[in-house]
Coordinates of C-alpha atoms and ligand atoms in Angstrom, one line a residue:
M243 CA 44.6 10.0 37.3
R244 CA 42.0 7.0 38.3
L245 CA 40.1 6.5 35.4
V246 CA 37.4 3.8 34.1
L247 CA 36.8 2.8 30.5
V248 CA 32.7 1.4 30.0
G249 CA 31.4 0.1 26.7
P250 CA 30.2 -3.1 25.2
P251 CA 32.5 -6.2 24.3
G252 CA 34.3 -4.5 21.1
A253 CA 33.5 -1.1 21.5
G254 CA 38.0 -0.6 21.6
K255 CA 38.3 -0.4 25.1
G256 CA 41.6 -2.8 25.0
T257 CA 42.9 -1.2 22.3
Q258 CA 42.1 2.5 23.3
A259 CA 43.3 1.5 26.9
Q260 CA 46.8 0.6 25.5
Y261 CA 47.6 4.3 24.1
I262 CA 45.7 6.2 27.0
A263 CA 47.3 4.6 29.7
S264 CA 50.5 5.0 27.8
N265 CA 50.1 8.8 27.3
L266 CA 49.3 9.7 31.1
S267 CA 52.0 6.8 32.5
I268 CA 49.6 4.7 34.5
P269 CA 49.4 1.0 34.4
K270 CA 46.3 -0.6 32.2
I271 CA 44.5 -2.9 34.6
S272 CA 42.1 -5.1 32.4
T273 CA 40.4 -7.9 34.6
G274 CA 40.1 -9.5 30.8
D275 CA 43.7 -9.9 30.1
I276 CA 44.2 -11.1 33.8
F277 CA 41.6 -13.5 33.6
R278 CA 42.9 -15.0 30.3
A279 CA 46.7 -14.8 31.9
N280 CA 45.1 -17.1 34.8
V281 CA 43.0 -19.6 32.5
S282 CA 46.3 -19.8 30.5
G283 CA 48.8 -20.3 33.8
G284 CA 46.4 -23.0 34.9
T285 CA 45.4 -21.5 38.2
D286 CA 42.5 -22.3 40.5
L287 CA 41.6 -19.0 39.9
G288 CA 41.8 -19.4 36.0
K289 CA 39.8 -22.4 36.1
L290 CA 36.6 -21.3 37.8
A291 CA 36.9 -17.9 35.7
K292 CA 37.2 -20.1 32.4
T293 CA 33.8 -21.7 32.9
F294 CA 32.0 -18.6 33.1
M295 CA 34.1 -16.9 30.4
D296 CA 33.4 -19.7 27.9
R297 CA 29.6 -18.9 28.5
G298 CA 30.3 -15.2 28.0
D299 CA 28.9 -14.5 31.9
L300 CA 30.9 -12.9 34.4
V301 CA 32.8 -14.2 36.7
P302 CA 31.1 -14.2 40.4
D303 CA 31.5 -10.0 41.7
E304 CA 33.5 -11.6 44.8
V305 CA 36.1 -13.8 42.9
T306 CA 36.4 -10.5 40.5
I307 CA 36.4 -8.0 43.1
A308 CA 39.1 -9.5 45.2
M309 CA 41.6 -10.0 42.3
V310 CA 40.8 -6.3 41.6
R311 CA 41.3 -5.2 45.3
D312 CA 45.1 -6.8 44.8
R313 CA 45.6 -5.3 41.8
L314 CA 44.8 -1.9 42.8
S315 CA 47.1 -2.6 45.9
E316 CA 50.3 -2.9 44.0
D317 CA 52.7 0.1 43.7
D318 CA 52.3 0.8 40.0
A319 CA 48.7 1.8 40.9
Q320 CA 49.0 4.2 43.7
D321 CA 49.6 7.5 41.4
G322 CA 46.7 6.7 39.2
F323 CA 45.2 3.6 36.8
L324 CA 43.5 2.9 34.1
L325 CA 40.6 0.4 34.5
D326 CA 39.2 -1.5 31.5
G327 CA 36.4 -4.2 32.0
F328 CA 36.0 -3.3 35.9
P329 CA 33.3 -2.3 36.9
R330 CA 31.3 -4.6 34.7
N331 CA 27.6 -4.0 37.0
V332 CA 26.7 -1.5 40.0
A333 CA 27.7 -4.0 42.7
Q334 CA 31.2 -4.1 41.9
A335 CA 30.7 0.0 40.9
E336 CA 29.4 0.7 44.5
I337 CA 32.5 -1.8 46.1
L338 CA 34.6 0.0 44.2
R339 CA 33.8 3.3 45.6
D340 CA 34.0 2.3 48.6
M341 CA 37.2 0.7 48.6
L342 CA 38.8 3.8 47.0
K343 CA 37.0 5.6 49.9
D344 CA 38.6 3.8 52.5
W345 CA 41.7 4.4 50.9
G346 CA 40.8 8.3 50.9
L347 CA 40.9 8.5 47.1
E348 CA 37.9 8.4 44.6
L349 CA 37.7 8.0 40.5
D350 CA 38.5 11.3 38.6
L351 CA 36.5 10.1 35.6
V352 CA 35.0 7.6 33.3
L353 CA 34.9 7.3 29.8
E354 CA 31.9 5.5 27.8
L355 CA 32.9 4.3 24.5
V356 CA 29.8 4.9 22.4
V357 CA 29.3 2.4 19.1
D358 CA 26.3 0.8 17.3
D359 CA 25.6 -2.5 17.8
D360 CA 26.6 -3.6 14.2
E361 CA 30.5 -1.9 14.5
V362 CA 30.3 -3.8 17.9
V363 CA 29.6 -7.6 15.8
R364 CA 32.0 -6.6 13.1
R365 CA 35.2 -5.8 15.2
L366 CA 34.4 -8.9 17.5
A367 CA 33.9 -10.8 14.7
G368 CA 37.4 -9.5 13.1
R369 CA 39.2 -9.5 16.5
R370 CA 42.7 -11.0 17.1
T371 CA 45.2 -11.1 19.9
C372 CA 48.5 -11.8 19.9
S373 CA 49.8 -14.7 22.3
Q374 CA 53.4 -13.0 23.2
C375 CA 52.6 -9.4 23.9
G376 CA 48.5 -9.5 24.2
R377 CA 48.6 -6.2 21.7
I378 CA 44.6 -6.2 20.1
W379 CA 44.4 -6.7 15.9
H380 CA 41.6 -6.6 13.3
V381 CA 42.0 -8.9 10.5
E382 CA 39.8 -6.8 8.3
F383 CA 40.6 -3.4 9.3
D384 CA 44.5 -4.0 10.1
D385 CA 44.5 -5.8 7.0
K386 CA 46.0 -9.2 8.4
K387 CA 46.5 -11.6 6.3
D388 CA 49.2 -13.1 7.5
D389 CA 48.7 -14.7 11.7
K390 CA 51.7 -13.1 12.7
C391 CA 52.0 -10.3 15.3
D392 CA 53.5 -7.2 13.5
A393 CA 54.7 -5.6 17.0
C394 CA 56.6 -8.5 18.2
G395 CA 56.2 -11.8 15.8
G396 CA 54.1 -13.4 18.1
A397 CA 51.0 -16.0 16.7
L398 CA 47.9 -14.2 16.8
F399 CA 44.9 -16.1 18.0
Q400 CA 41.0 -15.5 18.1
R401 CA 39.5 -15.6 21.4
D402 CA 36.7 -18.3 22.0
D403 CA 34.3 -16.2 23.5
D404 CA 34.5 -13.9 20.1
K405 CA 32.8 -17.0 18.6
E406 CA 29.2 -15.7 17.4
E407 CA 26.9 -17.6 19.9
T408 CA 28.7 -16.5 23.0
V409 CA 28.8 -12.8 21.5
R410 CA 25.3 -12.8 21.2
H411 CA 25.3 -13.8 25.0
R412 CA 27.9 -11.2 25.9
L413 CA 26.0 -8.2 24.3
E414 CA 22.8 -9.7 26.4
V415 CA 25.0 -10.0 29.9
Y416 CA 26.1 -6.2 28.5
Q417 CA 23.1 -4.7 28.1
E418 CA 21.3 -6.3 31.3
Q419 CA 24.0 -5.9 33.9
T420 CA 26.7 -3.6 32.7
A421 CA 24.9 -0.8 30.6
P422 CA 23.3 0.2 33.9
L423 CA 26.3 1.5 34.8
V424 CA 26.1 4.7 32.9
S425 CA 23.1 6.3 34.6
Y426 CA 24.8 5.2 37.9
Y427 CA 28.1 7.4 36.8
V428 CA 26.1 9.9 35.6
D429 CA 24.5 10.4 38.8
E430 CA 27.7 10.2 40.2
G431 CA 28.9 13.3 37.7
I432 CA 32.0 11.8 36.4
L433 CA 31.0 10.5 33.0
V434 CA 31.7 11.7 29.6
G435 CA 30.5 9.7 26.2
V436 CA 33.0 9.5 23.3
D437 CA 32.4 9.3 19.7
A438 CA 34.7 5.5 19.1
T439 CA 33.6 5.1 15.8
G440 CA 36.6 5.7 13.4
P441 CA 40.0 5.7 13.0
V442 CA 41.7 4.3 16.1
E443 CA 43.9 7.3 16.1
E444 CA 40.8 9.5 16.0
V445 CA 39.4 7.8 18.8
T446 CA 42.5 7.9 20.9
Q447 CA 42.2 11.7 20.3
R448 CA 38.7 12.6 21.2
A449 CA 39.2 10.5 24.2
M450 CA 42.1 12.3 25.2
E451 CA 40.1 15.5 24.6
A452 CA 37.6 14.7 26.9
I453 CA 40.2 13.4 30.0
R454 CA 42.0 16.9 29.4
P455 CA 40.2 19.0 31.9
Y456 CA 40.4 16.5 34.5
L457 CA 44.1 16.4 34.4
G458 CA 45.4 17.6 37.6
Ligands
ADP626 P1 35.7 -7.3 25.9 O1 36.8 -7.2 25.8 O2 35.0 -8.5 24.8 O3 34.6 -6.5 26.8 P2 37.1 -8.6 28.6 O4 38.4 -8.8 28.0 O5 37.1 -7.3 29.3 O6 36.1 -8.7 27.1 O7 36.1 -10.1 29.4 C1 36.2 -11.3 29.0 C2 35.2 -12.2 30.3 O8 35.9 -12.1 31.2 C3 34.5 -11.5 30.6 O9 33.4 -11.8 29.7 C4 34.1 -11.9 31.6 O10 33.4 -13.6 31.7 C5 34.9 -11.6 32.6 N1 35.3 -10.6 33.1 C6 35.8 -9.7 32.7 N2 35.9 -8.8 33.2 C7 35.4 -9.0 34.6 C8 34.1 -8.4 35.9 N3 34.5 -7.2 35.9 N4 33.1 -9.2 36.5 C9 33.1 -10.2 36.1 N5 33.5 -10.9 35.0 C10 34.6 -10.2 34.2
ADP627 P1 37.1 -4.2 23.4 O1 37.9 -4.3 24.3 O2 36.2 -3.2 24.2 O3 36.1 -5.6 23.9 P2 39.4 -4.5 21.7 O4 39.8 -3.0 22.0 O5 39.5 -5.4 22.0 O6 38.0 -4.3 22.3 O7 38.7 -3.9 19.9 C1 37.7 -4.9 19.2 C2 38.0 -5.0 18.0 O8 37.7 -4.4 17.3 C3 39.6 -5.6 17.6 O9 39.5 -6.1 16.8 C4 40.1 -4.2 17.6 O10 41.5 -4.2 16.8 C5 39.4 -3.7 16.5 N1 38.8 -1.8 17.0 C6 39.0 -1.3 18.2 N2 39.1 -0.2 17.6 C7 38.9 0.5 16.7 C8 38.1 1.0 15.9 N3 38.5 2.5 16.0 N4 38.0 1.1 14.3 C9 38.1 -0.4 13.9 N5 38.5 -1.5 14.5 C10 38.7 -1.1 16.0

């Protein structure tokens, strides 16, 4: 299964990606996570990416695409993958299509996580991430009174780009650059919308129902 998740920042892509990828036994490939790992590791890629991420802008396509090409070439991605956060504009989508075509492959399905703006802002404002295992939490919805990860005990942190100013800009970037992907994938005939409101488990169930007809 070759799957892409699209949706605005805060829609729950990372949260759902954890469960969907595990249900389907395919690797979850989150470009935001790979960039953040490079930023923490102080690599050249991380230094470059950080300037764009801190502003809430997209990292340039050529850098992002080279990184995704390398990741998709790894052994664990040969029988399927779930992409979270890539593609993020139509140019990236076109290059992904060509890249897969060169390998004799194509995407099976694109799931769009649909939530309204108010909910997205609420979700981003309370997002916390575990510095140890990367799990995503929410201060209010997961009732996180301490700053510790329930899964591994690691310290939770708030992403720099989840501050109010940057969030506003990221939502504009989504509308301008990423939202056009929805009609791009409708035209390709592989987009399915999923209502991403309500409890996490219910959203996962809806997503799995949407995926079922496409499983080989
Ligand atoms: P969110 O989970 O809020 O949607 P991500 O973790 O996916 O955010 O991405 C964080 C940041 O990493 C983005 O704001 C952008 O700077 C960078 N980034 C992630 N994926 C891409 C991509 N496909 N193209 C360009 N930049 C990206
Ligand atoms: P994205 O990757 O699309 O930016 P995340 O998966 O990081 O989104 O989720 C953003 C925030 O919203 C996190 O704090 C997460 O715990 C929370 N969240 C995700 N899904 C739900 C849901 N169905 N209901 C309430 N909160 C959610």
